[in-house]
Coordinates of C-alpha atoms in Angstrom, one line a residue:
Chain A
M21 CA 0.0 0.0 0.0
L22 CA 1.0 3.6 -0.5
S23 CA 1.1 6.0 2.4
A24 CA 1.8 9.7 1.9
K25 CA 2.0 11.7 5.1
N26 CA 1.9 15.5 5.5
L27 CA 3.7 16.2 2.2
K28 CA 4.9 19.7 1.7
I29 CA 6.6 21.1 -1.4
T30 CA 7.2 24.8 -2.0
F31 CA 8.6 26.1 -5.3
N32 CA 10.8 29.2 -5.4
A33 CA 10.6 29.5 -1.6
G34 CA 11.4 33.0 -0.3
T35 CA 10.8 34.7 -3.6
P36 CA 7.9 36.8 -4.9
I37 CA 6.8 33.9 -7.1
E38 CA 6.8 31.5 -4.2
N39 CA 4.3 28.7 -4.8
R40 CA 3.2 26.3 -2.0
A41 CA 2.2 23.4 -4.3
L42 CA 1.7 20.8 -1.6
R43 CA 0.5 22.0 1.9
G44 CA 0.5 19.0 4.1
L45 CA -1.2 16.5 1.8
S46 CA -1.9 13.1 3.3
L47 CA -3.3 10.1 1.5
D48 CA -3.4 6.3 2.1
I49 CA -4.1 3.9 -0.7
P50 CA -4.6 0.3 0.2
T51 CA -3.3 -2.5 -2.0
G52 CA -5.4 -3.2 -5.1
Q53 CA -7.3 0.1 -5.0
F54 CA -7.8 2.2 -8.1
V55 CA -8.0 5.9 -7.1
S56 CA -8.9 8.7 -9.4
V57 CA -7.5 12.1 -8.4
I58 CA -9.1 15.3 -9.6
G59 CA -8.5 19.0 -9.1
S60 CA -8.4 22.3 -10.9
N61 CA -5.2 23.8 -12.4
G62 CA -2.6 24.4 -9.8
A63 CA -4.3 22.2 -7.2
G64 CA -1.1 20.2 -6.9
K65 CA -2.1 17.0 -8.8
S66 CA 1.1 16.7 -10.9
T67 CA 3.3 17.8 -8.0
F68 CA 1.7 15.1 -5.8
L69 CA 2.3 12.5 -8.5
N70 CA 5.9 13.6 -9.0
A71 CA 6.4 13.4 -5.2
I72 CA 5.3 9.8 -5.2
S73 CA 7.4 8.9 -8.3
G74 CA 10.5 10.6 -6.9
D75 CA 10.8 13.2 -9.7
L76 CA 10.5 15.7 -6.9
L77 CA 11.7 15.2 -3.4
V78 CA 9.4 16.6 -0.7
D79 CA 10.4 19.4 1.7
E80 CA 8.5 17.8 4.5
G81 CA 6.5 14.7 5.1
S82 CA 7.1 11.1 4.2
V83 CA 6.2 8.6 1.4
T84 CA 6.0 5.0 2.3
I85 CA 5.4 2.3 -0.3
D86 CA 4.7 -1.2 1.0
H87 CA 6.4 -0.4 4.3
T88 CA 9.5 0.9 2.5
D89 CA 10.3 4.5 3.3
V90 CA 11.2 6.0 -0.1
T91 CA 11.0 9.7 1.0
R92 CA 14.6 10.4 0.2
K93 CA 15.0 8.0 -2.8
H94 CA 15.4 9.3 -6.3
A95 CA 13.1 8.4 -9.1
W96 CA 15.4 5.6 -10.5
E97 CA 15.7 4.1 -7.0
R98 CA 12.0 3.8 -6.7
A99 CA 11.4 2.4 -10.1
D100 CA 11.0 -1.2 -8.8
L101 CA 8.0 0.0 -6.8
V102 CA 6.5 2.7 -9.1
A103 CA 5.4 2.4 -12.7
R104 CA 4.0 5.4 -14.5
V105 CA 2.5 6.8 -17.7
F106 CA 3.1 10.4 -18.5
Q107 CA 0.7 13.0 -19.8
D108 CA 2.8 13.7 -22.9
P109 CA 3.0 10.7 -25.2
M110 CA 6.5 11.9 -26.1
A111 CA 7.7 11.8 -22.5
G112 CA 7.0 8.2 -21.7
T113 CA 8.8 6.6 -24.6
C114 CA 12.1 7.1 -26.4
E115 CA 11.3 8.5 -29.8
A116 CA 14.6 7.5 -31.3
L117 CA 14.4 3.9 -30.2
T118 CA 12.3 1.1 -31.7
I119 CA 9.1 -0.3 -30.2
E120 CA 11.0 -3.4 -29.0
E121 CA 13.9 -1.4 -27.6
N122 CA 11.4 0.7 -25.6
M123 CA 9.7 -2.3 -24.3
A124 CA 13.1 -4.0 -23.4
L125 CA 13.9 -0.9 -21.4
A126 CA 10.7 -1.2 -19.5
M127 CA 11.2 -5.0 -19.1
A128 CA 14.3 -4.2 -17.0
R129 CA 12.6 -1.6 -14.8
G130 CA 13.7 -1.9 -11.2
R131 CA 16.2 -4.7 -12.0
R132 CA 20.0 -4.6 -12.3
R133 CA 21.0 -4.2 -15.9
G134 CA 23.7 -6.4 -17.1
F135 CA 25.6 -6.9 -20.3
S136 CA 23.4 -9.6 -21.9
F137 CA 21.5 -8.6 -25.1
A138 CA 18.5 -6.4 -24.2
L139 CA 16.5 -8.2 -26.9
N140 CA 16.3 -11.9 -27.5
R141 CA 13.8 -14.3 -29.0
Q142 CA 11.9 -14.8 -25.7
N143 CA 11.2 -11.2 -24.9
R144 CA 10.4 -10.4 -28.5
E145 CA 7.8 -13.1 -28.4
L146 CA 6.4 -11.7 -25.2
F147 CA 6.3 -8.2 -26.7
R148 CA 4.5 -9.5 -29.7
E149 CA 1.9 -11.2 -27.6
K150 CA 1.4 -8.1 -25.4
L151 CA 1.1 -5.8 -28.4
A152 CA -1.4 -8.1 -30.1
I153 CA -3.8 -7.4 -27.3
L154 CA -4.0 -3.8 -28.4
N155 CA -5.4 -4.7 -31.8
L156 CA -3.5 -1.9 -33.5
G157 CA -1.3 -4.1 -35.6
L158 CA 1.8 -3.0 -33.7
E159 CA 2.9 -6.6 -33.2
K160 CA 4.1 -6.6 -36.8
R161 CA 6.1 -3.3 -36.2
L162 CA 8.5 -4.3 -33.4
T163 CA 11.5 -2.7 -35.2
D164 CA 9.7 0.5 -36.1
R165 CA 10.9 3.6 -34.3
I166 CA 8.3 4.6 -31.7
G167 CA 8.5 8.1 -33.0
L168 CA 6.5 6.9 -36.1
L169 CA 3.5 6.0 -33.9
S170 CA 0.6 8.3 -33.2
G171 CA 0.1 9.8 -29.7
G172 CA -2.6 7.3 -28.9
Q173 CA -0.6 4.3 -30.0
R174 CA 2.3 5.6 -28.0
Q175 CA 0.2 5.9 -24.9
A176 CA -1.1 2.4 -25.4
V177 CA 2.4 1.1 -25.7
S178 CA 3.4 3.1 -22.6
L179 CA 0.6 1.4 -20.6
L180 CA 1.9 -2.0 -21.8
M181 CA 5.4 -1.0 -20.8
A182 CA 4.2 0.0 -17.3
S183 CA 2.7 -3.4 -16.8
L184 CA 5.6 -5.5 -18.1
Q185 CA 7.2 -5.6 -14.6
P186 CA 5.3 -5.8 -11.4
S187 CA 4.9 -2.5 -9.5
R188 CA 3.4 -1.5 -6.1
I189 CA 1.7 1.4 -7.6
L190 CA 0.9 2.6 -11.1
L191 CA 0.8 6.4 -11.6
L192 CA -1.2 7.8 -14.5
D193 CA -0.7 11.5 -15.0
E194 CA -3.6 12.8 -17.2
H195 CA -2.4 10.2 -19.7
T196 CA -5.4 10.7 -22.0
A197 CA -5.4 14.5 -21.9
A198 CA -3.3 14.9 -25.1
L199 CA -5.5 12.5 -27.1
D200 CA -8.6 13.0 -29.2
P201 CA -11.8 11.8 -27.6
K202 CA -12.1 8.6 -29.4
T203 CA -8.4 7.6 -28.8
A204 CA -8.7 8.8 -25.2
A205 CA -11.7 6.4 -24.7
F206 CA -9.7 3.5 -26.1
V207 CA -6.7 4.2 -23.9
L208 CA -9.0 4.6 -20.8
E209 CA -10.7 1.3 -21.5
L210 CA -7.3 -0.3 -21.9
T211 CA -6.1 1.2 -18.7
A212 CA -9.1 -0.1 -16.8
R213 CA -8.6 -3.6 -18.3
I214 CA -4.9 -3.8 -17.4
I215 CA -5.5 -2.6 -13.9
E216 CA -8.3 -5.0 -13.4
E217 CA -6.5 -8.0 -14.9
S218 CA -3.3 -7.5 -13.0
K219 CA -5.1 -6.3 -9.9
L220 CA -2.8 -3.2 -9.7
T221 CA -2.9 -0.5 -7.2
A222 CA -3.3 2.6 -9.3
M223 CA -3.7 6.4 -9.0
M224 CA -5.0 8.2 -12.0
V225 CA -4.9 12.0 -12.2
T226 CA -7.5 13.4 -14.5
H227 CA -8.9 16.7 -15.5
S228 CA -12.4 15.4 -16.1
M229 CA -14.9 14.8 -13.3
R230 CA -16.8 12.4 -15.5
Q231 CA -13.7 10.2 -15.9
A232 CA -12.9 10.5 -12.2
L233 CA -16.3 9.0 -11.3
D234 CA -16.4 6.5 -14.1
Y235 CA -13.1 4.8 -13.4
G236 CA -11.8 3.3 -10.2
S237 CA -13.4 2.7 -6.8
R238 CA -12.5 5.9 -5.0
T239 CA -12.2 9.6 -6.0
V240 CA -10.0 12.1 -4.3
M241 CA -10.2 15.9 -4.9
L242 CA -7.2 18.1 -4.4
H243 CA -7.4 21.8 -3.8
Q244 CA -4.5 24.1 -2.9
G245 CA -2.2 21.3 -2.2
Q246 CA -4.5 19.3 0.1
V247 CA -7.1 16.6 0.0
V248 CA -10.5 18.3 0.3
L249 CA -12.8 15.5 -0.8
D250 CA -12.5 11.7 -0.5
V251 CA -15.4 9.6 -1.7
S252 CA -15.7 5.9 -2.1
G253 CA -18.1 3.0 -1.7
K254 CA -21.8 3.6 -1.4
E255 CA -21.5 7.4 -1.3
R256 CA -19.7 7.3 -4.7
E257 CA -22.0 4.9 -6.4
G258 CA -24.5 6.8 -8.5
M259 CA -22.8 10.1 -7.9
D260 CA -22.8 12.4 -10.8
V261 CA -20.8 15.5 -11.8
P262 CA -23.2 18.2 -10.4
H263 CA -23.4 16.3 -7.1
L264 CA -19.6 16.2 -6.9
L265 CA -19.3 19.9 -7.7
E266 CA -21.8 20.7 -5.0
M267 CA -19.9 18.7 -2.4
F268 CA -16.8 20.5 -3.4
E269 CA -18.3 23.9 -3.1
R270 CA -19.8 23.0 0.3
T271 CA -16.4 22.0 1.7
R272 CA -14.6 24.9 0.3
G273 CA -17.3 27.5 0.5
E274 CA -16.4 28.8 -2.9
K275 CA -17.4 28.2 -6.5
V276 CA -15.4 26.1 -9.0
S277 CA -14.1 28.5 -11.6
D278 CA -12.1 26.1 -13.7
D279 CA -14.3 25.4 -16.7
A280 CA -12.2 22.4 -17.7
L281 CA -13.4 20.6 -14.6
L282 CA -16.9 20.7 -15.8
L283 CA -16.2 19.3 -19.2
D284 CA -16.9 15.6 -19.7
Chain B
M25 CA 47.3 11.1 -55.4
T26 CA 50.1 8.6 -55.0
L27 CA 49.6 5.2 -53.3
Y28 CA 51.8 6.5 -50.5
S29 CA 49.7 9.5 -49.8
F30 CA 46.5 7.4 -50.3
M31 CA 47.6 4.9 -47.6
G32 CA 48.8 7.8 -45.4
A33 CA 45.3 9.4 -45.5
L34 CA 43.7 6.0 -44.9
E35 CA 46.0 5.5 -41.8
I36 CA 45.2 8.8 -40.2
G37 CA 41.6 8.5 -41.2
L38 CA 41.3 5.2 -39.4
I39 CA 42.9 6.6 -36.3
F40 CA 40.5 9.5 -36.3
S41 CA 37.6 7.1 -36.8
L42 CA 38.1 6.2 -33.2
V43 CA 37.7 9.9 -32.4
A44 CA 34.6 9.9 -34.5
L45 CA 33.2 6.9 -32.6
G46 CA 33.9 8.8 -29.4
V47 CA 32.1 11.9 -30.7
L48 CA 29.2 9.8 -31.8
I49 CA 28.8 8.5 -28.3
S50 CA 28.9 11.9 -26.6
F51 CA 27.1 14.1 -29.2
R52 CA 24.6 11.7 -30.7
I53 CA 24.0 9.0 -28.2
L54 CA 24.3 10.9 -24.9
N55 CA 23.2 14.2 -26.4
F56 CA 26.2 15.8 -24.6
P57 CA 28.3 18.3 -26.6
D58 CA 31.6 17.2 -25.1
L59 CA 34.6 19.4 -26.0
T60 CA 37.0 17.5 -23.6
V61 CA 38.3 15.5 -26.7
D62 CA 40.5 18.4 -27.6
G63 CA 42.3 17.6 -24.4
T64 CA 42.0 13.9 -24.2
F65 CA 43.4 13.3 -27.7
P66 CA 46.8 14.8 -26.8
L67 CA 46.5 13.3 -23.4
G68 CA 46.5 9.9 -24.9
G69 CA 49.5 10.9 -27.0
A70 CA 51.4 12.4 -24.1
V71 CA 50.8 9.4 -21.8
A72 CA 51.7 6.8 -24.4
A73 CA 54.8 8.7 -25.7
T74 CA 56.2 9.5 -22.3
L75 CA 55.8 6.0 -21.0
I76 CA 57.3 4.4 -24.1
A77 CA 60.2 6.9 -24.1
S78 CA 60.9 6.0 -20.5
G79 CA 61.2 2.3 -21.5
S80 CA 57.7 1.0 -20.9
D81 CA 56.1 -1.7 -23.1
P82 CA 54.0 0.0 -25.8
F83 CA 50.9 -2.0 -25.1
T84 CA 50.9 -1.1 -21.4
A85 CA 51.5 2.5 -22.4
T86 CA 48.6 2.5 -24.8
L87 CA 46.3 0.9 -22.2
V88 CA 47.3 3.4 -19.5
A89 CA 46.7 6.3 -22.1
T90 CA 43.2 4.9 -22.8
A91 CA 42.5 4.7 -19.0
A92 CA 43.7 8.3 -18.5
G93 CA 41.2 9.4 -21.2
A94 CA 38.4 7.5 -19.5
F95 CA 39.2 9.2 -16.2
A96 CA 39.2 12.7 -17.8
G97 CA 35.9 11.9 -19.5
M98 CA 34.5 10.8 -16.2
L99 CA 35.6 14.1 -14.6
T100 CA 33.8 16.1 -17.2
G101 CA 30.7 14.1 -16.4
W102 CA 31.2 14.6 -12.7
F103 CA 31.5 18.4 -13.3
N104 CA 28.2 18.3 -15.1
V105 CA 26.2 15.8 -13.1
R106 CA 27.4 16.5 -9.5
L107 CA 28.6 20.1 -9.7
R108 CA 25.9 21.1 -12.1
I109 CA 28.2 22.9 -14.5
M110 CA 26.8 23.3 -18.0
D111 CA 27.8 20.5 -20.4
L112 CA 29.7 22.7 -22.9
L113 CA 31.5 24.6 -20.1
A114 CA 32.5 21.4 -18.2
G115 CA 34.2 20.1 -21.4
I116 CA 36.0 23.4 -22.0
L117 CA 37.2 23.5 -18.4
L118 CA 38.6 20.0 -18.6
M119 CA 40.1 20.7 -22.1
T120 CA 41.9 23.8 -20.8
A121 CA 43.1 22.1 -17.6
L122 CA 44.4 19.1 -19.7
Y123 CA 46.6 21.4 -21.7
S124 CA 48.7 22.1 -18.6
I125 CA 48.5 18.5 -17.5
N126 CA 49.7 17.2 -20.8
L127 CA 52.7 19.6 -20.6
R128 CA 53.4 18.3 -17.1
I129 CA 53.2 14.7 -18.3
M130 CA 55.6 15.2 -21.1
G131 CA 57.8 17.7 -19.3
K132 CA 58.3 19.5 -22.6
P133 CA 56.2 20.5 -25.6
N134 CA 57.0 17.3 -27.5
V135 CA 58.2 13.7 -27.0
P136 CA 59.6 12.1 -30.2
L137 CA 59.4 8.4 -30.8
I138 CA 61.8 7.5 -33.5
F139 CA 63.7 4.3 -32.5
E140 CA 61.5 3.3 -29.6
P141 CA 59.2 0.2 -30.0
T142 CA 55.6 1.1 -30.8
V143 CA 52.5 -1.1 -31.1
F144 CA 53.1 -0.9 -34.8
S145 CA 56.7 -1.9 -34.8
V146 CA 55.9 -4.9 -32.5
L147 CA 52.8 -6.1 -34.3
L148 CA 53.6 -5.6 -37.9
P149 CA 55.3 -8.6 -39.6
G150 CA 57.3 -6.4 -42.0
V151 CA 56.5 -8.4 -45.1
L152 CA 55.1 -5.4 -46.9
P153 CA 56.2 -1.8 -46.6
D154 CA 55.1 -0.1 -43.3
Y155 CA 52.8 2.4 -45.1
I156 CA 50.7 -0.6 -46.3
E157 CA 50.8 -2.7 -43.2
K158 CA 49.9 0.0 -40.8
P159 CA 46.5 0.9 -42.3
L160 CA 45.7 -2.8 -42.6
L161 CA 46.4 -3.4 -38.9
L162 CA 44.3 -0.3 -38.1
V163 CA 41.4 -1.6 -40.1
V164 CA 41.3 -4.7 -37.9
V165 CA 41.6 -2.6 -34.7
V166 CA 38.9 -0.2 -35.7
L167 CA 36.5 -3.0 -36.8
V168 CA 37.0 -4.9 -33.5
I169 CA 36.2 -1.7 -31.6
K170 CA 33.2 -1.0 -33.8
F171 CA 31.7 -4.5 -33.2
A172 CA 32.4 -4.3 -29.5
L173 CA 30.5 -1.0 -29.4
D174 CA 27.6 -2.4 -31.4
W175 CA 27.4 -5.3 -28.9
F176 CA 27.6 -2.9 -25.9
F177 CA 24.9 -0.6 -27.1
S178 CA 22.5 -3.6 -27.7
S179 CA 23.1 -4.9 -24.2
E180 CA 20.8 -3.9 -21.3
T181 CA 23.3 -1.4 -19.9
G182 CA 24.0 0.1 -23.4
L183 CA 20.3 0.5 -24.1
A184 CA 19.9 2.3 -20.8
M185 CA 22.7 4.6 -21.8
R186 CA 21.0 5.4 -25.1
A187 CA 17.7 6.1 -23.3
T188 CA 19.6 8.4 -21.0
G189 CA 20.6 10.6 -23.9
A190 CA 17.3 10.3 -25.8
N191 CA 14.9 10.9 -22.9
P192 CA 16.4 11.2 -19.4
R193 CA 13.1 11.5 -17.6
M194 CA 11.7 8.4 -19.1
A195 CA 15.1 6.6 -18.4
R196 CA 14.8 7.5 -14.7
A197 CA 11.2 6.3 -14.6
Q198 CA 12.5 3.0 -15.9
G199 CA 15.1 2.8 -13.1
V200 CA 18.1 4.1 -15.0
A201 CA 20.6 6.1 -12.8
T202 CA 21.0 8.7 -15.5
G203 CA 23.9 10.5 -13.8
R204 CA 25.9 7.3 -13.6
A205 CA 25.1 6.4 -17.2
K206 CA 26.3 9.8 -18.4
L207 CA 29.6 9.4 -16.5
A208 CA 30.1 6.0 -17.9
G209 CA 29.3 7.1 -21.5
L210 CA 31.7 10.1 -21.3
A211 CA 34.4 7.8 -19.9
L212 CA 33.9 5.4 -22.9
S213 CA 33.9 8.3 -25.4
N214 CA 37.0 9.9 -24.1
A215 CA 38.8 6.5 -23.7
L216 CA 38.3 6.0 -27.4
V217 CA 39.6 9.5 -28.2
S218 CA 42.6 9.0 -25.9
L219 CA 43.4 5.6 -27.6
A220 CA 43.3 7.4 -30.9
G221 CA 45.8 10.0 -29.5
A222 CA 48.1 7.2 -28.3
L223 CA 48.0 5.4 -31.7
F224 CA 48.5 8.7 -33.5
A225 CA 51.6 9.5 -31.5
Q226 CA 53.0 6.0 -32.2
S227 CA 52.3 6.2 -35.9
Q228 CA 53.4 9.7 -36.5
G229 CA 56.7 9.5 -34.6
G230 CA 55.9 11.3 -31.4
S231 CA 53.5 13.3 -29.3
D232 CA 53.2 17.1 -29.5
I233 CA 51.3 19.5 -27.2
S234 CA 49.5 21.1 -30.1
M235 CA 48.2 17.9 -31.7
G236 CA 44.8 18.2 -30.0
I237 CA 43.8 21.5 -31.6
G238 CA 40.7 21.0 -33.7
T239 CA 40.1 17.3 -32.7
I240 CA 36.5 18.1 -32.0
V241 CA 36.1 19.6 -35.4
I242 CA 37.5 16.6 -37.1
G243 CA 35.4 14.3 -35.0
L244 CA 32.2 16.2 -35.7
A245 CA 33.1 16.4 -39.4
A246 CA 33.5 12.7 -39.5
V247 CA 30.2 12.1 -37.8
I248 CA 28.4 14.6 -40.1
I249 CA 30.0 13.4 -43.3
G250 CA 29.2 9.8 -42.3
E251 CA 25.6 10.6 -41.6
S252 CA 25.1 12.3 -45.0
V253 CA 26.9 9.5 -46.9
L254 CA 25.1 6.7 -45.0
P255 CA 22.0 8.0 -43.3
A256 CA 20.8 5.4 -40.9
R257 CA 19.0 5.0 -37.6
R258 CA 20.3 1.7 -36.6
L259 CA 23.4 1.8 -34.4
I260 CA 25.4 -0.8 -36.3
W261 CA 25.1 1.4 -39.4
M262 CA 25.8 4.6 -37.5
T263 CA 29.1 3.3 -36.2
L264 CA 30.0 2.2 -39.7
A265 CA 29.0 5.5 -41.1
V266 CA 31.2 7.6 -38.8
I267 CA 34.2 5.4 -39.6
I268 CA 33.6 5.9 -43.3
G269 CA 33.1 9.6 -42.6
A270 CA 36.5 9.9 -40.8
V271 CA 38.3 8.2 -43.7
L272 CA 36.5 10.3 -46.3
Y273 CA 37.3 13.4 -44.4
R274 CA 41.0 12.6 -44.5
F275 CA 40.8 11.9 -48.2
F276 CA 39.2 15.3 -48.9
I277 CA 41.9 17.0 -46.8
A278 CA 44.7 15.1 -48.5
L279 CA 43.2 16.0 -51.9
A280 CA 42.9 19.6 -51.1
L281 CA 46.4 19.9 -49.8
N282 CA 48.0 17.8 -52.5
S283 CA 46.4 19.7 -55.4
E284 CA 49.1 22.1 -56.2
F285 CA 47.1 24.2 -58.5
I286 CA 44.9 25.3 -55.5
G287 CA 48.1 26.5 -53.8
L288 CA 47.2 25.2 -50.4
K289 CA 50.0 24.3 -47.9
S290 CA 50.0 22.2 -44.8
Q291 CA 49.5 25.2 -42.6
D292 CA 46.1 25.7 -44.2
L293 CA 44.9 22.4 -42.8
N294 CA 42.6 23.8 -40.1
L295 CA 41.2 26.4 -42.5
V296 CA 40.4 23.7 -45.0
A297 CA 38.9 21.5 -42.2
S298 CA 36.6 24.3 -41.0
L299 CA 35.5 25.1 -44.6
L300 CA 34.8 21.4 -45.2
V301 CA 32.7 21.1 -42.1
T302 CA 30.8 24.2 -42.9
F303 CA 30.1 22.9 -46.4
V304 CA 28.8 19.6 -45.1
L305 CA 26.7 21.3 -42.6
V306 CA 24.9 23.5 -45.1
L307 CA 24.7 20.7 -47.7
P308 CA 21.1 19.8 -46.6
I309 CA 20.0 23.5 -47.2
L310 CA 21.7 23.6 -50.6
K311 CA 20.1 20.3 -51.6
R312 CA 16.6 21.7 -50.6
N313 CA 17.2 24.9 -52.5
L314 CA 18.2 23.0 -55.5
R315 CA 15.1 20.8 -55.3
L316 CA 12.8 23.8 -54.8
R317 CA 14.4 25.5 -57.8
G318 CA 14.0 22.3 -59.9
R319 CA 10.3 22.2 -59.0
Q320 CA 9.8 25.8 -60.0
G321 CA 11.5 25.1 -63.3
G322 CA 9.4 22.0 -63.9

């Protein structure tokens, strides 16, 4: 399970552009739970995700994954525990490398890398099998550079890559935001399927309230670097977007001004 | 061009193909514009020549020279990764420092190797004239190194190094310690350049403090010429391309300097080199302009 306690991160501390991105954020995610995280621009969603992945080290607080304290560990030292898919399709894969090379990189996530060939008949066979699930014909394009793929195809491959090795938590950072609606729906369905099949613990940051309610079993809302809303179980079932908005406004005593949050 | 000058150009071209492979690793694979090579090329020459002149075995001397280059490359990496000095500046700092260090190593501006044993004098059977056997031996050496590099970059560790250059954030997310990968890559790159310097000193009769000037230009020229002669994305072709590039570059230079009607002399070497690189760099633009003009005409 993941346990984040009292996380604080301040950017540009002590300057006029000081930004207190996380202000004592705490969240526990039990093993096997799929949590959707929502919040307006600047709520601290991405900062929170980066604090879990180790891309950012927190100023205060602690991050524990499966009873291992990873607070001071860098991203590459946590890679055995954390898998992630980035928002930008360009960010999660290596454009200049082939599909199979990208997958081979992900295959070694969190393991010691040696001097044996990164690609061999066995893992090529495995990659082909995995890619075939996508139904995009990519299993015939193992040696194509990944830069030749569309954004949606790249995100789909990123998802596969994240699931090649076991992880304690899968982080999805608005991973469908850069895609057209149809492709986004496809990638979302794929996400749900992979999480379900491998019984992954996952945290999905999204900009859309609809998505947040439709996927996963718990929804958390961030505002000004803190958790302001945490719904799951019965309360969450049958909840719709206006209802969620109303709850948010009641807790904060203010109106949601970010239009993007209202969009489906 | 006589056979003698042809083989001479081939010999130096092959030695510089090791520089080109080093530059390929830093500039292209690691995406790190490393100027240390202007210092590590003469470093290799200085270490090898000084050791041989003081009675050391030429193979040991060459090996120590290569290791010295690796260490210098690692320092550049350390300056950049740990001390957060900009990549270009880190290389310039090391290159400048190495000028003094090379002088210290040699104790004087040049160390001649005339009668001392070299890797060439020991290895060559002496059946054919030297100027034919030397390039043949170098072809073998360069090819062995090329295939070793191809193997390394297709291994798990090598792939991690390529990812470090191509997309460091992604590499870290996959558990690659990108800082360490950068250090190792720069060590490998500068080891190759230093080896080239050691071989150059042994083939050209000694080491000179000024022999490093323009190394980076030659290395880059080789890489760029190679890429335009043999455009390829796969690494095994890229390593071959830069070797061809280094040899071709040397032939162009030899042609330019040997054509008496142009009136160029050997002191014009660096001017010709820079012009040549500039020409290769603007070649894509010239090509496009020509194509556009052709379309208008048609």
